[in-house]
Amino acid sequence: MRSPTILILTVLAITASACATTTPEAPGTASSGSPVPVEGYDWFFHSDETGARLAYGLAESDDLRLGLDCDRGSGRLTLNGNASTDAKPEFHIESGGETERFPARAEPSQLHDGVFLRGEAPADAPVFRRFRQVGWLALWQDGKREAYAPHPGSAPNIERFFAFCG
């Protein structure tokens, strides 16, 4: 026979767990793994016969956060963006749990304080394959993470770009 104390504690534990509730996530919020679009900033796609660009920034401005360029069917990307003068010359990119670093060349920026970084990467690198799946990526610079998520109307541009690049 069980002792009355153990029986009472068991009943209390079962009752407490049955009454426990969880608060659902508020609409419009996202976990740290799924960023939301930022007003005014978006992914912009441009192409011509031979090349394409997918750029994250502010429309019709020089505010470029990250640019991806390629030649049609090349399977290679040119990465470019601005960084602080003392930034490590690399692109540290994350998307949906994948993280990769690509070396870059730094040159003085003609438009901003700091430097302009340019590097190369294979279009099928795991971080870019994941970007195609989840629709966002993040760039780490100077210990800070900036996530770049598309607005709903521009999300298809990501796949269009990578299909063009091969």
Coordinates of N, CA and C in Angstrom, one line a residue:
M1 N 0.8 -1.2 0.0 CA 0.0 0.0 0.0 C 0.9 1.2 0.0
R2 N 0.5 2.3 -0.8 CA 1.3 3.5 -0.9 C 1.0 4.3 0.4
S3 N 2.0 5.1 0.7 CA 1.9 6.0 1.8 C 1.0 7.2 1.4
P4 N 0.2 7.8 2.3 CA -0.7 8.9 2.0 C 0.1 10.1 1.4
T5 N 1.3 10.3 1.9 CA 2.1 11.5 1.4 C 2.4 11.3 -0.1
I6 N 2.9 10.1 -0.5 CA 3.3 9.9 -1.8 C 2.1 10.0 -2.7
L7 N 0.9 9.5 -2.3 CA -0.3 9.5 -3.1 C -0.8 11.0 -3.2
I8 N -0.7 11.8 -2.2 CA -1.1 13.2 -2.3 C -0.2 13.9 -3.2
L9 N 1.1 13.7 -3.2 CA 2.1 14.4 -4.0 C 1.9 14.0 -5.5
T10 N 1.6 12.7 -5.7 CA 1.3 12.3 -7.1 C 0.1 12.9 -7.7
V11 N -1.0 13.0 -6.9 CA -2.2 13.6 -7.3 C -2.0 15.1 -7.6
L12 N -1.2 15.8 -6.7 CA -0.9 17.2 -7.0 C -0.1 17.4 -8.2
A13 N 0.9 16.5 -8.5 CA 1.7 16.7 -9.7 C 0.9 16.5 -10.9
I14 N 0.0 15.5 -10.9 CA -0.8 15.2 -12.1 C -1.8 16.4 -12.3
T15 N -2.4 16.9 -11.2 CA -3.3 18.1 -11.3 C -2.6 19.3 -11.9
A16 N -1.4 19.5 -11.4 CA -0.6 20.7 -11.8 C -0.3 20.6 -13.3
S17 N 0.1 19.4 -13.7 CA 0.5 19.3 -15.1 C -0.7 19.4 -16.0
A18 N -1.9 18.9 -15.6 CA -3.1 19.0 -16.4 C -3.5 20.5 -16.5
C19 N -3.3 21.3 -15.5 CA -3.7 22.7 -15.6 C -2.7 23.6 -16.2
A20 N -1.5 23.1 -16.5 CA -0.5 23.9 -17.1 C -0.9 24.3 -18.5
T21 N -0.7 25.6 -18.9 CA -1.0 26.0 -20.2 C 0.2 26.6 -20.8
T22 N 0.2 26.7 -22.1 CA 1.3 27.3 -22.8 C 0.8 28.6 -23.6
T23 N 1.6 29.6 -23.7 CA 1.2 30.8 -24.3 C 1.6 30.6 -25.8
P24 N 0.7 30.7 -26.7 CA 1.1 30.6 -28.1 C 1.9 31.8 -28.6
E25 N 2.7 31.6 -29.6 CA 3.6 32.7 -30.1 C 2.6 33.7 -30.7
A26 N 2.9 35.0 -30.5 CA 2.1 36.1 -31.0 C 2.2 36.1 -32.5
P27 N 1.1 36.4 -33.2 CA 1.2 36.5 -34.7 C 2.2 37.6 -35.1
G28 N 3.0 37.4 -36.1 CA 3.9 38.4 -36.6 C 5.3 38.3 -36.0
T29 N 5.5 37.4 -35.0 CA 6.8 37.3 -34.4 C 7.4 36.1 -35.0
A30 N 8.7 36.0 -34.9 CA 9.5 34.9 -35.5 C 10.5 34.4 -34.5
S31 N 10.9 33.2 -34.6 CA 12.0 32.7 -33.7 C 13.3 33.3 -34.3
S32 N 14.4 33.1 -33.5 CA 15.6 33.6 -34.0 C 16.1 32.9 -35.2
G33 N 15.5 31.7 -35.5 CA 15.9 31.0 -36.7 C 15.1 31.5 -38.0
S34 N 14.1 32.3 -37.8 CA 13.3 32.7 -38.9 C 13.0 34.2 -38.8
P35 N 13.9 35.0 -39.4 CA 13.7 36.5 -39.3 C 12.6 37.0 -40.1
V36 N 12.1 38.2 -39.8 CA 11.0 38.8 -40.5 C 11.6 39.9 -41.4
P37 N 10.9 40.3 -42.5 CA 11.4 41.3 -43.4 C 11.5 42.7 -42.6
V38 N 12.4 43.5 -43.1 CA 12.6 44.8 -42.5 C 12.0 45.9 -43.5
E39 N 11.2 46.8 -42.9 CA 10.6 47.7 -43.8 C 11.6 48.5 -44.6
G40 N 11.4 48.6 -45.9 CA 12.2 49.4 -46.8 C 13.4 48.5 -47.4
Y41 N 13.8 47.5 -46.7 CA 14.9 46.7 -47.2 C 14.3 45.4 -47.8
D42 N 15.0 44.9 -48.8 CA 14.5 43.7 -49.5 C 15.6 43.1 -50.4
W43 N 15.3 42.0 -51.0 CA 16.1 41.3 -52.0 C 15.6 41.8 -53.3
F44 N 16.6 42.4 -54.1 CA 16.3 42.9 -55.5 C 17.0 42.0 -56.5
F45 N 16.3 41.6 -57.5 CA 16.9 40.8 -58.6 C 16.9 41.6 -59.9
H46 N 18.1 41.5 -60.6 CA 18.3 42.2 -61.9 C 19.0 41.2 -62.7
S47 N 18.7 41.1 -64.0 CA 19.4 40.2 -64.9 C 19.4 40.8 -66.3
D48 N 20.4 40.4 -67.1 CA 20.4 40.7 -68.5 C 20.8 39.4 -69.2
E49 N 21.2 39.4 -70.4 CA 21.5 38.2 -71.2 C 22.6 37.4 -70.6
T50 N 23.6 38.0 -70.0 CA 24.8 37.3 -69.5 C 25.0 37.2 -68.0
G51 N 24.4 38.2 -67.2 CA 24.7 38.2 -65.8 C 23.4 38.6 -65.0
A52 N 23.5 38.3 -63.7 CA 22.4 38.6 -62.8 C 23.0 39.0 -61.5
R53 N 22.1 39.8 -60.7 CA 22.5 40.3 -59.4 C 21.3 40.1 -58.5
L54 N 21.6 39.6 -57.3 CA 20.6 39.5 -56.2 C 21.2 40.4 -55.1
A55 N 20.6 41.5 -54.8 CA 21.1 42.4 -53.8 C 20.1 42.7 -52.7
Y56 N 20.7 42.7 -51.5 CA 19.8 43.1 -50.3 C 20.2 44.5 -49.9
G57 N 19.2 45.3 -49.9 CA 19.5 46.7 -49.5 C 18.2 47.5 -49.5
L58 N 18.4 48.8 -49.5 CA 17.3 49.8 -49.6 C 17.1 50.2 -51.1
A59 N 15.9 50.1 -51.5 CA 15.6 50.4 -52.9 C 16.1 51.8 -53.3
E60 N 16.6 51.8 -54.6 CA 17.0 53.0 -55.2 C 18.0 53.9 -54.3
S61 N 18.9 53.2 -53.7 CA 19.9 53.9 -52.9 C 21.3 53.1 -53.0
D62 N 22.3 53.7 -52.4 CA 23.6 53.1 -52.3 C 23.7 52.2 -51.1
D63 N 22.6 52.0 -50.3 CA 22.6 51.2 -49.1 C 22.6 49.7 -49.5
L64 N 23.7 49.1 -49.8 CA 23.8 47.7 -50.1 C 24.3 47.0 -48.9
R65 N 23.6 46.0 -48.4 CA 24.1 45.2 -47.3 C 24.9 44.0 -47.8
L66 N 24.4 43.3 -48.9 CA 25.0 42.2 -49.5 C 24.6 42.1 -50.9
G67 N 25.6 41.9 -51.8 CA 25.3 41.7 -53.2 C 25.8 40.3 -53.7
L68 N 25.0 39.6 -54.5 CA 25.5 38.4 -55.1 C 25.4 38.5 -56.6
D69 N 26.4 38.3 -57.3 CA 26.5 38.4 -58.7 C 26.9 37.1 -59.4
C70 N 26.4 36.9 -60.6 CA 26.9 35.7 -61.3 C 26.8 35.8 -62.8
D71 N 27.5 35.0 -63.5 CA 27.3 34.9 -65.0 C 26.4 33.7 -65.2
R72 N 25.6 33.8 -66.3 CA 24.6 32.8 -66.6 C 25.2 31.4 -66.6
G73 N 24.7 30.5 -65.8 CA 25.1 29.1 -65.8 C 26.5 28.8 -65.3
S74 N 27.1 29.8 -64.7 CA 28.5 29.6 -64.2 C 28.7 28.8 -63.0
G75 N 27.7 28.8 -62.1 CA 27.8 28.1 -60.8 C 28.7 28.8 -59.8
R76 N 29.1 30.0 -60.1 CA 30.0 30.8 -59.2 C 29.3 32.1 -58.9
L77 N 29.5 32.5 -57.7 CA 29.0 33.8 -57.2 C 30.1 34.7 -56.9
T78 N 29.9 36.0 -57.1 CA 30.8 37.1 -56.6 C 30.0 37.7 -55.5
L79 N 30.6 37.8 -54.3 CA 29.9 38.4 -53.1 C 30.5 39.8 -53.0
N80 N 29.7 40.7 -52.6 CA 30.2 42.1 -52.4 C 29.3 42.8 -51.3
G81 N 30.0 43.7 -50.6 CA 29.3 44.5 -49.6 C 30.3 45.4 -48.8
N82 N 29.7 46.2 -48.0 CA 30.5 47.2 -47.3 C 30.8 46.6 -45.9
A83 N 31.9 47.1 -45.3 CA 32.3 46.7 -44.0 C 33.1 47.8 -43.4
S84 N 33.3 47.7 -42.1 CA 34.1 48.7 -41.4 C 35.6 48.6 -41.8
T85 N 36.4 49.6 -41.6 CA 37.8 49.6 -42.0 C 38.6 48.4 -41.4
D86 N 38.3 48.1 -40.1 CA 39.0 47.1 -39.4 C 38.3 45.7 -39.4
A87 N 37.3 45.6 -40.3 CA 36.6 44.3 -40.4 C 37.5 43.2 -41.0
K88 N 37.3 42.0 -40.5 CA 38.0 40.9 -41.1 C 37.6 40.7 -42.6
P89 N 38.5 40.6 -43.5 CA 38.2 40.5 -44.9 C 37.6 39.1 -45.3
E90 N 36.3 39.0 -44.9 CA 35.6 37.7 -45.2 C 34.1 38.0 -45.2
F91 N 33.4 37.1 -45.8 CA 31.9 37.0 -45.7 C 31.6 35.8 -44.9
H92 N 31.0 36.1 -43.7 CA 30.6 35.1 -42.8 C 29.1 35.0 -42.9
I93 N 28.6 34.0 -43.6 CA 27.2 33.9 -43.9 C 26.5 32.7 -43.2
E94 N 25.3 32.9 -42.8 CA 24.5 31.9 -42.1 C 23.1 31.8 -42.8
S95 N 22.6 30.6 -42.9 CA 21.2 30.4 -43.3 C 20.7 29.1 -42.8
G96 N 19.6 29.2 -42.0 CA 18.9 28.0 -41.5 C 19.8 27.0 -40.9
G97 N 20.8 27.4 -40.1 CA 21.6 26.4 -39.4 C 23.0 26.1 -40.1
E98 N 23.1 26.5 -41.4 CA 24.4 26.4 -42.1 C 25.2 27.7 -42.0
T99 N 26.4 27.5 -41.8 CA 27.3 28.7 -41.7 C 28.6 28.5 -42.5
E100 N 29.0 29.5 -43.2 CA 30.2 29.3 -44.0 C 30.9 30.7 -44.0
R101 N 32.2 30.6 -44.2 CA 33.1 31.8 -44.3 C 33.8 31.8 -45.7
F102 N 33.7 32.9 -46.4 CA 34.3 33.0 -47.7 C 35.3 34.2 -47.6
P103 N 36.6 33.9 -48.0 CA 37.6 35.0 -48.0 C 37.2 36.1 -48.9
A104 N 37.6 37.3 -48.6 CA 37.3 38.5 -49.4 C 38.5 39.4 -49.6
R105 N 38.5 40.2 -50.6 CA 39.5 41.3 -50.8 C 38.8 42.6 -50.3
A106 N 39.6 43.4 -49.6 CA 39.1 44.7 -49.1 C 39.7 45.8 -49.9
E107 N 38.9 46.7 -50.3 CA 39.5 47.9 -51.0 C 38.7 49.1 -50.4
P108 N 39.3 50.3 -50.4 CA 38.6 51.5 -49.9 C 37.3 51.7 -50.6
S109 N 36.3 52.0 -49.8 CA 34.9 52.2 -50.4 C 34.9 53.6 -51.0
Q110 N 34.3 53.8 -52.1 CA 34.1 55.1 -52.8 C 32.9 55.8 -52.3
L111 N 31.9 55.0 -51.6 CA 30.6 55.6 -51.2 C 30.4 55.7 -49.7
H112 N 31.1 54.9 -48.9 CA 30.9 54.8 -47.5 C 32.2 54.9 -46.7
D113 N 32.1 55.2 -45.4 CA 33.3 55.0 -44.6 C 33.6 53.5 -44.5
G114 N 34.8 53.1 -44.5 CA 35.2 51.7 -44.4 C 35.7 51.2 -45.7
V115 N 35.4 49.9 -45.9 CA 36.0 49.2 -47.1 C 34.8 48.5 -47.8
F116 N 35.1 48.2 -49.1 CA 34.2 47.4 -49.9 C 34.9 46.0 -50.0
L117 N 34.1 45.0 -49.7 CA 34.6 43.6 -49.7 C 34.1 42.9 -51.0
R118 N 34.9 42.1 -51.6 CA 34.6 41.3 -52.7 C 35.2 39.9 -52.6
G119 N 34.4 38.9 -52.7 CA 34.8 37.5 -52.6 C 34.1 36.6 -53.6
E120 N 34.4 35.4 -53.6 CA 33.8 34.4 -54.5 C 33.4 33.2 -53.7
A121 N 32.4 32.5 -54.3 CA 31.8 31.3 -53.6 C 31.1 30.5 -54.7
P122 N 31.1 29.1 -54.5 CA 30.3 28.3 -55.4 C 28.8 28.5 -55.1
A123 N 28.0 28.6 -56.1 CA 26.5 28.8 -56.0 C 25.9 27.7 -55.2
D124 N 26.5 26.5 -55.3 CA 25.9 25.3 -54.6 C 26.5 25.0 -53.2
A125 N 27.2 26.0 -52.6 CA 27.7 25.8 -51.3 C 26.5 25.6 -50.3
P126 N 26.7 24.7 -49.3 CA 25.6 24.4 -48.4 C 24.8 25.6 -47.9
V127 N 25.5 26.7 -47.6 CA 24.8 27.8 -47.0 C 23.8 28.5 -48.0
F128 N 24.2 28.4 -49.3 CA 23.4 29.0 -50.4 C 22.2 28.0 -50.7
R129 N 22.5 26.7 -50.6 CA 21.4 25.7 -50.8 C 20.4 25.9 -49.8
R130 N 20.8 26.1 -48.5 CA 19.9 26.4 -47.4 C 19.1 27.7 -47.6
F131 N 19.8 28.7 -48.1 CA 19.2 30.0 -48.4 C 18.0 29.8 -49.3
R132 N 18.2 29.0 -50.4 CA 17.2 28.7 -51.3 C 16.0 28.0 -50.7
Q133 N 16.2 27.2 -49.7 CA 15.1 26.5 -49.0 C 14.4 27.4 -48.0
V134 N 15.1 28.1 -47.2 CA 14.4 28.9 -46.1 C 14.1 30.3 -46.5
G135 N 14.8 30.8 -47.5 CA 14.4 32.2 -48.0 C 15.1 33.3 -47.3
W136 N 16.0 33.1 -46.4 CA 16.7 34.2 -45.7 C 18.1 33.8 -45.5
L137 N 19.0 34.8 -45.3 CA 20.3 34.5 -44.8 C 20.7 35.7 -43.9
A138 N 21.8 35.4 -43.1 CA 22.3 36.4 -42.2 C 23.8 36.6 -42.5
L139 N 24.3 37.8 -42.3 CA 25.7 38.2 -42.5 C 26.2 38.6 -41.1
W140 N 27.3 38.0 -40.7 CA 28.0 38.3 -39.5 C 29.2 39.3 -39.8
Q141 N 29.2 40.4 -39.2 CA 30.3 41.4 -39.3 C 30.6 42.0 -37.9
D142 N 31.8 42.1 -37.6 CA 32.3 42.7 -36.3 C 31.5 42.1 -35.1
G143 N 31.2 40.8 -35.1 CA 30.5 40.2 -34.0 C 29.0 40.5 -34.0
K144 N 28.5 41.1 -35.0 CA 27.0 41.4 -35.1 C 26.4 40.6 -36.2
R145 N 25.2 40.1 -36.0 CA 24.5 39.3 -37.0 C 23.3 40.2 -37.5
E146 N 23.3 40.3 -38.8 CA 22.2 41.0 -39.5 C 21.5 40.0 -40.4
A147 N 20.2 39.8 -40.1 CA 19.4 38.8 -40.9 C 18.7 39.5 -42.1
Y148 N 18.7 38.9 -43.2 CA 18.1 39.5 -44.4 C 17.0 38.6 -45.0
A149 N 15.8 39.0 -44.7 CA 14.6 38.2 -45.1 C 13.8 39.0 -46.2
P150 N 13.3 38.3 -47.2 CA 12.6 39.0 -48.2 C 11.2 39.3 -47.8
H151 N 10.6 40.3 -48.4 CA 9.1 40.5 -48.3 C 8.5 39.5 -49.2
P152 N 7.2 39.1 -49.0 CA 6.6 38.1 -49.7 C 6.7 38.2 -51.2
G153 N 6.5 39.4 -51.8 CA 6.6 39.6 -53.2 C 7.9 39.4 -53.9
S154 N 9.0 39.5 -53.1 CA 10.3 39.3 -53.6 C 10.9 38.0 -53.3
A155 N 10.3 37.2 -52.5 CA 10.9 35.9 -52.2 C 11.2 35.0 -53.4
P156 N 10.4 35.0 -54.4 CA 10.7 34.2 -55.6 C 12.0 34.6 -56.3
N157 N 12.4 35.8 -56.1 CA 13.6 36.3 -56.7 C 14.9 35.5 -56.3
I158 N 14.8 34.9 -55.2 CA 16.0 34.1 -54.7 C 16.2 32.9 -55.6
E159 N 15.1 32.2 -55.8 CA 15.2 31.0 -56.7 C 15.5 31.4 -58.1
R160 N 14.9 32.5 -58.6 CA 15.2 33.0 -60.0 C 16.7 33.2 -60.2
F161 N 17.3 33.9 -59.2 CA 18.7 34.2 -59.2 C 19.5 32.9 -59.3
F162 N 19.3 32.0 -58.4 CA 20.1 30.7 -58.4 C 19.9 29.9 -59.6
A163 N 18.6 29.8 -60.1 CA 18.4 29.1 -61.4 C 19.1 29.7 -62.5
F164 N 19.3 31.0 -62.6 CA 20.0 31.7 -63.6 C 21.5 31.4 -63.5
C165 N 22.0 31.3 -62.3 CA 23.4 31.1 -62.1 C 23.9 29.7 -62.3
G166 N 23.0 28.8 -62.2 CA 23.3 27.3 -62.4 C 24.0 26.7 -61.3

